[in-house]
Amino acid sequence: MEAIDEEGVTDDDLTPGDKAPTDLPGEGEFLSPCEENSDCYSGFCMSTLNGKVCTELCIESCPHPDWKCERVAPPGSEPVYACVPPNSALCRPCANDIDCQFIEGEEGARCIEYGPQGRFCAVECSSSEGIGCQEGFKCQQLKIGGEPIELCMSKQNDCPCLMGFVGLSTRCYNFNEHGTCTGDRVCRLQGMEYAWDDCTARVPAPEECNGIDDNCNGYIDEDMGEFMCGLGVCAHLVPECINGQPGVCNQYKGQSAEICDKLDNDCDGETDELWPELGQPCDGPDPDECKNGVFVCNAAGDGVVCEGDFPNFEEVCNGIDDDCDGLTDEDLGTQTCGIGACEHTIDNCVGGRPQTCNPMEGYQPDDPPDPDYIDSNCDGIDGDASKAIFVDASSGRDTNPGTRENPKKTIQAGLNAAASQGKLYVLVSLGVYNETVELRNGVGLYGQYDASADWQRKVENTTTIRGNSNKGIIAENIASKTHVQGFVVISESTSERGGSSYGIFATNSPGLELHSMTIQAGNGGRGENGIGGQNGLNGSMGGQGTQGCGYNCGCLICINQCGDCPRPLGGDGGDSVCGVAGGNGGNSGGINGLGFSGQQGQGLNDLGQPSGGYGGAGGASEGNGLNGGVGLPGFTGLRGINGLPDGTYTSSGYVPSNGQAGGDGTNGGGGGGGGGGGGGEGDAILLPCCEMYGGSGGGGGAGGCGGKGGGGGGGGGGSFGIFVSGGKLTINKTVIRTGRGGDGGDGGLGGTGGAAGRGGRAGPRGEQGTQGMGGSGGAGGDGGKGGDGGGGGGGPSIGIACVDNEQLVRDQVSIVTGESGEGGIGPNGNNAPAGRNAQTLGCKL
């Protein structure tokens, strides 16, 4: 709120309700000034905004049109009806504008601050429109909210306490250089007068420690300050005033036993006094002996440690004792340079001068791979990389050129490339190579390299050749010196019947030299079992003889009583597919004639003597023929001979010792034919006029065929670490292990002899009963059983086998042989012998 113009308006500007009557009242009359009730005829002196004036008692109306008849309670009197001034917000105590805007026509009244006396209502006026203010007030222009407004303001800069204001209050204040204190002024009836209470606001004073807001700024005992109390860790600030009372100092608050922590823990004014070495120079745990550090408290606070002893003054090659230990240029170490044979070590410092290592010192131009893995030409590998083809099963490809960076994949591809390019050797990385390797004349083969480690060669690296046949390595026609070094060679166990397994198979290869090898041969194959002999066929049965009969009448009158039959023929001998048929039976004899003899059965024994049965003799006149003889049985075939412990060693490999086949059984002899019966006479009309044939002889049964001999069992194959033919062999630092020799096959059983055929039955005599009956045919002999085959010999297990007494040069060679193969089962259950077991066989040592 801002005052603009303090000039008031004249009484001519007053509204009719605001100005006094034109005719001044007489003393004691209505509206005349007064000081007390006795000054008025009505006995009632009333306070107004214009001062005290006399009023009148009334019933309904008052002499002045703006005054109203209302019930009032004069001080010290009973309530009465008296005339009161018109109702107005002017000078009413207020807190805000709303407290002033309840009178009709005074909606524009505002609550205005009159200074320390309080806030009172001011009504609108207008100097331009002639709306003035009551007496004692001036129309003053103020600025509220940035807008100008004219309001009636008391010229006394205060408002009176009127009867209508009793009980109302306004906020008042006292202020000075210390602050502003607010309070209240209350309009009260005080004795016989209406008056304002004194302002309750205190007089602002400097703030003191008393629990009172002395300067009325909303804070109690503020800015009293603090003072320092205690020493060391006990030092702390204490407020000068606490709850209206002076602060009290406890100088040992926080005291504890002294520890090493840069603090005065026991509050005695001394810090870490138990450790006088604190801050002194020291030599810490660094290697030098220079005191570059300082003692400080340790982490536990119960001692000191040396801290900051850096940098570490290390000894350098300069002829000075840099690390303060009294020695010069000591412990500066050595340096190593060069690779292979050029690798050597020198002192880093000599005479205070740093030294430089020459990486090519010790270089040798010739560097074939050697058993000690020495890199003589210092090119990073054992051997000369420029003369080699490289092979790595893991990263290589056979289409690669075979360099260190792009190796071949298989050893065979490497050997072929080396031979075609004139390279001296093939260097093979560790791993397993599933291939049978055929060496090339003059091309060395070296294992135990590691392609992933820049082709370094170490004894712990393993390079394995696992042959994909019964041979691991094949050396054929190796005339020039050809080294094979640093491999594990494994040949497969053979599945071939009687086949052999060879770790290394060398033919005509005097230039072959083996070094640092491990050779493991697989197992030999089992021999084939002999085939069982075929059983002999059975002999056929002889044919039956024919009954005797009449064939002619020898009298003049027979009246057809004799018959007309042909001569009965002897039965056929039994058939044979092996030449031992039975003999035919004899024909019958005529009237009073002899019967014919039967034929002898076929067959000869081993001595060339007949083994067939004899033929039966013919019967005399009217006599019976004799039976044919029985054929002799055949002989059993010879037993096969078992195989031997050794087969045959040839340039093509080992040939097992097979069992011999059994002999065939001989055939049984054919049975002899029975003799024919003798002829006789028969009666006709009471006379012996009929001529009669006797019964014919039965045919002999065929002999049984002999059984075939059983096949011999095949010999077991061998297990050979090295098999040498045609040339010496040099071996160093090599371990040879063989597998098990193959078992020999069992001999086959001989076939059974065929059963003999039975002889044919004799022909009976005729009806007359005067002729003889034929003889029965003899049975054939049974065929002989075939002989059992011999068992195959067991396969050998030999470390080194030489075919033709080849020279063997060896040094530090260890041979461990496996078991020999068992011999196969021969005749009568007798086994053939087990195979040979030997470290070497047939070699010139």
mmCIF file of N, CA and C in Angstrom, residues 497-499 526-531 639-649 654-662 710-718 742-748 788-796 822-827 831-835:
data_model
loop_
_atom_site.group_PDB
_atom_site.id
_atom_site.type_symbol
_atom_site.label_atom_id
_atom_site.label_comp_id
_atom_site.label_asym_id
_atom_site.label_seq_id
_atom_site.Cartn_x
_atom_site.Cartn_y
_atom_site.Cartn_z
ATOM 1 N N ARG A 497 42.113 -115.061 -41.261
ATOM 2 C CA ARG A 497 42.411 -116.369 -40.692
ATOM 3 C C ARG A 497 43.865 -116.723 -40.989
ATOM 4 N N GLY A 498 44.647 -116.926 -39.909
ATOM 5 C CA GLY A 498 46.049 -117.281 -40.071
ATOM 6 C C GLY A 498 46.921 -116.122 -40.506
ATOM 7 N N GLY A 499 46.339 -114.870 -40.546
ATOM 8 C CA GLY A 499 47.127 -113.709 -40.927
ATOM 9 C C GLY A 499 48.018 -113.247 -39.786
ATOM 10 N N ARG A 526 43.657 -116.205 -35.876
ATOM 11 C CA ARG A 526 43.465 -117.637 -35.566
ATOM 12 C C ARG A 526 43.413 -118.434 -36.863
ATOM 13 N N GLY A 527 43.978 -119.651 -36.838
ATOM 14 C CA GLY A 527 43.931 -120.514 -38.009
ATOM 15 C C GLY A 527 42.523 -121.014 -38.286
ATOM 16 N N GLU A 528 42.261 -121.298 -39.561
ATOM 17 C CA GLU A 528 40.953 -121.820 -39.961
ATOM 18 C C GLU A 528 40.812 -123.258 -39.458
ATOM 19 N N ASN A 529 39.644 -123.620 -38.951
ATOM 20 C CA ASN A 529 39.395 -124.996 -38.561
ATOM 21 C C ASN A 529 39.326 -125.890 -39.803
ATOM 22 N N GLY A 530 39.857 -127.156 -39.671
ATOM 23 C CA GLY A 530 39.781 -128.083 -40.784
ATOM 24 C C GLY A 530 38.345 -128.507 -41.074
ATOM 25 N N ILE A 531 38.088 -128.795 -42.361
ATOM 26 C CA ILE A 531 36.737 -129.190 -42.764
ATOM 27 C C ILE A 531 36.541 -130.686 -42.469
ATOM 28 N N ARG A 639 45.459 -140.939 -39.686
ATOM 29 C CA ARG A 639 45.275 -139.653 -38.994
ATOM 30 C C ARG A 639 46.220 -138.599 -39.576
ATOM 31 N N GLY A 640 45.690 -137.350 -39.667
ATOM 32 C CA GLY A 640 46.531 -136.248 -40.117
ATOM 33 C C GLY A 640 47.574 -135.882 -39.070
ATOM 34 N N ILE A 641 48.722 -135.303 -39.518
ATOM 35 C CA ILE A 641 49.812 -134.895 -38.610
ATOM 36 C C ILE A 641 49.586 -133.438 -38.190
ATOM 37 N N ASN A 642 49.772 -133.159 -36.894
ATOM 38 C CA ASN A 642 49.611 -131.790 -36.381
ATOM 39 C C ASN A 642 50.660 -130.856 -36.971
ATOM 40 N N GLY A 643 50.299 -129.541 -37.035
ATOM 41 C CA GLY A 643 51.244 -128.527 -37.476
ATOM 42 C C GLY A 643 52.392 -128.358 -36.493
ATOM 43 N N LEU A 644 53.434 -127.577 -36.892
ATOM 44 C CA LEU A 644 54.659 -127.397 -36.102
ATOM 45 C C LEU A 644 54.650 -126.058 -35.376
ATOM 46 N N PRO A 645 55.564 -125.831 -34.389
ATOM 47 C CA PRO A 645 55.634 -124.542 -33.687
ATOM 48 C C PRO A 645 56.014 -123.393 -34.606
ATOM 49 N N ASP A 646 56.732 -123.683 -35.672
ATOM 50 C CA ASP A 646 57.153 -122.665 -36.622
ATOM 51 C C ASP A 646 56.582 -122.982 -37.981
ATOM 52 N N GLY A 647 56.112 -121.914 -38.649
ATOM 53 C CA GLY A 647 55.748 -122.048 -40.039
ATOM 54 C C GLY A 647 56.972 -121.732 -40.884
ATOM 55 N N THR A 648 56.747 -121.055 -41.988
ATOM 56 C CA THR A 648 57.829 -120.715 -42.908
ATOM 57 C C THR A 648 57.972 -119.198 -42.948
ATOM 58 N N TYR A 649 59.222 -118.703 -42.851
ATOM 59 C CA TYR A 649 59.503 -117.271 -42.878
ATOM 60 C C TYR A 649 60.007 -116.915 -44.270
ATOM 61 N N TYR A 654 55.175 -114.236 -42.997
ATOM 62 C CA TYR A 654 55.125 -115.521 -42.297
ATOM 63 C C TYR A 654 54.016 -116.386 -42.877
ATOM 64 N N VAL A 655 54.364 -117.691 -43.160
ATOM 65 C CA VAL A 655 53.383 -118.669 -43.622
ATOM 66 C C VAL A 655 53.157 -119.651 -42.480
ATOM 67 N N PRO A 656 51.930 -119.756 -41.954
ATOM 68 C CA PRO A 656 51.687 -120.608 -40.786
ATOM 69 C C PRO A 656 51.892 -122.089 -41.093
ATOM 70 N N SER A 657 52.100 -122.874 -40.037
ATOM 71 C CA SER A 657 52.241 -124.331 -40.150
ATOM 72 C C SER A 657 50.865 -124.958 -39.972
ATOM 73 N N ASN A 658 50.307 -125.454 -41.098
ATOM 74 C CA ASN A 658 48.966 -126.039 -41.063
ATOM 75 C C ASN A 658 49.012 -127.501 -40.664
ATOM 76 N N GLY A 659 47.929 -128.013 -40.101
ATOM 77 C CA GLY A 659 47.808 -129.430 -39.810
ATOM 78 C C GLY A 659 47.557 -130.221 -41.102
ATOM 79 N N GLN A 660 48.024 -131.518 -41.128
ATOM 80 C CA GLN A 660 47.844 -132.374 -42.306
ATOM 81 C C GLN A 660 46.440 -132.951 -42.317
ATOM 82 N N ALA A 661 45.892 -133.110 -43.536
ATOM 83 C CA ALA A 661 44.566 -133.707 -43.653
ATOM 84 C C ALA A 661 44.606 -135.193 -43.296
ATOM 85 N N GLY A 662 43.509 -135.767 -42.790
ATOM 86 C CA GLY A 662 43.415 -137.198 -42.497
ATOM 87 C C GLY A 662 43.230 -138.009 -43.776
ATOM 88 N N GLY A 710 39.360 -135.987 -42.624
ATOM 89 C CA GLY A 710 39.116 -134.608 -42.171
ATOM 90 C C GLY A 710 40.228 -133.667 -42.615
ATOM 91 N N GLY A 711 39.867 -132.400 -42.916
ATOM 92 C CA GLY A 711 40.862 -131.414 -43.325
ATOM 93 C C GLY A 711 41.751 -130.998 -42.165
ATOM 94 N N GLY A 712 42.994 -130.634 -42.484
ATOM 95 C CA GLY A 712 43.909 -130.165 -41.441
ATOM 96 C C GLY A 712 43.557 -128.750 -40.978
ATOM 97 N N GLY A 713 43.747 -128.441 -39.683
ATOM 98 C CA GLY A 713 43.525 -127.094 -39.157
ATOM 99 C C GLY A 713 44.600 -126.131 -39.639
ATOM 100 N N GLY A 714 44.192 -124.872 -39.922
ATOM 101 C CA GLY A 714 45.160 -123.869 -40.354
ATOM 102 C C GLY A 714 46.029 -123.401 -39.200
ATOM 103 N N GLY A 715 47.300 -123.090 -39.498
ATOM 104 C CA GLY A 715 48.191 -122.589 -38.460
ATOM 105 C C GLY A 715 47.829 -121.166 -38.055
ATOM 106 N N GLY A 716 48.117 -120.789 -36.799
ATOM 107 C CA GLY A 716 47.853 -119.440 -36.315
ATOM 108 C C GLY A 716 48.839 -118.438 -36.883
ATOM 109 N N GLY A 717 48.362 -117.175 -37.128
ATOM 110 C CA GLY A 717 49.245 -116.124 -37.606
ATOM 111 C C GLY A 717 50.137 -115.617 -36.491
ATOM 112 N N GLY A 718 51.236 -114.943 -36.862
ATOM 113 C CA GLY A 718 52.192 -114.460 -35.880
ATOM 114 C C GLY A 718 52.020 -112.982 -35.556
ATOM 115 N N GLY A 742 48.299 -116.016 -33.057
ATOM 116 C CA GLY A 742 46.984 -116.588 -33.273
ATOM 117 C C GLY A 742 46.950 -118.068 -32.921
ATOM 118 N N ASP A 743 45.852 -118.542 -32.376
ATOM 119 C CA ASP A 743 45.702 -119.969 -32.073
ATOM 120 C C ASP A 743 45.575 -120.754 -33.383
ATOM 121 N N GLY A 744 46.112 -122.004 -33.377
ATOM 122 C CA GLY A 744 45.939 -122.868 -34.540
ATOM 123 C C GLY A 744 44.499 -123.339 -34.647
ATOM 124 N N GLY A 745 44.059 -123.626 -35.903
ATOM 125 C CA GLY A 745 42.711 -124.144 -36.100
ATOM 126 C C GLY A 745 42.630 -125.617 -35.752
ATOM 127 N N ASP A 746 41.467 -126.082 -35.329
ATOM 128 C CA ASP A 746 41.276 -127.503 -35.006
ATOM 129 C C ASP A 746 41.197 -128.328 -36.283
ATOM 130 N N GLY A 747 41.746 -129.581 -36.223
ATOM 131 C CA GLY A 747 41.636 -130.491 -37.368
ATOM 132 C C GLY A 747 40.198 -130.953 -37.546
ATOM 133 N N GLY A 748 39.798 -131.194 -38.833
ATOM 134 C CA GLY A 748 38.445 -131.664 -39.102
ATOM 135 C C GLY A 748 38.311 -133.149 -38.802
ATOM 136 N N ASP A 788 41.050 -138.426 -38.954
ATOM 137 C CA ASP A 788 40.887 -137.050 -38.472
ATOM 138 C C ASP A 788 42.060 -136.202 -38.938
ATOM 139 N N GLY A 789 41.758 -134.913 -39.281
ATOM 140 C CA GLY A 789 42.817 -133.998 -39.693
ATOM 141 C C GLY A 789 43.663 -133.537 -38.517
ATOM 142 N N GLY A 790 44.929 -133.142 -38.795
ATOM 143 C CA GLY A 790 45.821 -132.652 -37.753
ATOM 144 C C GLY A 790 45.503 -131.197 -37.388
ATOM 145 N N GLY A 791 45.760 -130.793 -36.130
ATOM 146 C CA GLY A 791 45.551 -129.416 -35.680
ATOM 147 C C GLY A 791 46.617 -128.475 -36.220
ATOM 148 N N GLY A 792 46.230 -127.207 -36.495
ATOM 149 C CA GLY A 792 47.208 -126.225 -36.958
ATOM 150 C C GLY A 792 48.137 -125.795 -35.843
ATOM 151 N N GLY A 793 49.400 -125.509 -36.184
ATOM 152 C CA GLY A 793 50.358 -125.059 -35.187
ATOM 153 C C GLY A 793 50.011 -123.672 -34.671
ATOM 154 N N GLY A 794 50.316 -123.379 -33.388
ATOM 155 C CA GLY A 794 50.066 -122.064 -32.811
ATOM 156 C C GLY A 794 50.926 -120.999 -33.466
ATOM 157 N N GLY A 795 50.395 -119.752 -33.532
ATOM 158 C CA GLY A 795 51.141 -118.658 -34.136
ATOM 159 C C GLY A 795 52.226 -118.137 -33.203
ATOM 160 N N PRO A 796 53.378 -117.685 -33.761
ATOM 161 C CA PRO A 796 54.485 -117.198 -32.931
ATOM 162 C C PRO A 796 54.260 -115.745 -32.478
ATOM 163 N N GLU A 822 47.993 -120.892 -29.034
ATOM 164 C CA GLU A 822 47.842 -122.309 -28.710
ATOM 165 C C GLU A 822 47.648 -123.108 -29.995
ATOM 166 N N GLY A 823 48.170 -124.390 -29.982
ATOM 167 C CA GLY A 823 47.959 -125.259 -31.128
ATOM 168 C C GLY A 823 46.521 -125.727 -31.204
ATOM 169 N N GLY A 824 46.057 -126.017 -32.448
ATOM 170 C CA GLY A 824 44.696 -126.504 -32.624
ATOM 171 C C GLY A 824 44.556 -127.954 -32.180
ATOM 172 N N ILE A 825 43.299 -128.402 -31.990
ATOM 173 C CA ILE A 825 43.025 -129.780 -31.543
ATOM 174 C C ILE A 825 43.218 -130.729 -32.725
ATOM 175 N N GLY A 826 44.033 -131.783 -32.515
ATOM 176 C CA GLY A 826 44.290 -132.785 -33.551
ATOM 177 C C GLY A 826 43.565 -134.080 -33.259
ATOM 178 N N PRO A 827 43.988 -135.194 -33.953
ATOM 179 C CA PRO A 827 43.341 -136.506 -33.767
ATOM 180 C C PRO A 827 43.415 -136.959 -32.311
ATOM 181 N N ASN A 831 46.519 -131.830 -28.987
ATOM 182 C CA ASN A 831 46.723 -130.481 -29.536
ATOM 183 C C ASN A 831 48.040 -130.404 -30.292
ATOM 184 N N ALA A 832 48.015 -129.586 -31.333
ATOM 185 C CA ALA A 832 49.267 -129.234 -32.000
ATOM 186 C C ALA A 832 50.068 -128.341 -31.057
ATOM 187 N N PRO A 833 51.387 -128.216 -31.249
ATOM 188 C CA PRO A 833 52.211 -127.419 -30.331
ATOM 189 C C PRO A 833 51.897 -125.923 -30.442
ATOM 190 N N ALA A 834 52.139 -125.179 -29.321
ATOM 191 C CA ALA A 834 51.998 -123.733 -29.311
ATOM 192 C C ALA A 834 53.068 -123.103 -30.191
ATOM 193 N N GLY A 835 52.801 -121.858 -30.635
ATOM 194 C CA GLY A 835 53.753 -121.164 -31.485
ATOM 195 C C GLY A 835 55.025 -120.786 -30.745
#
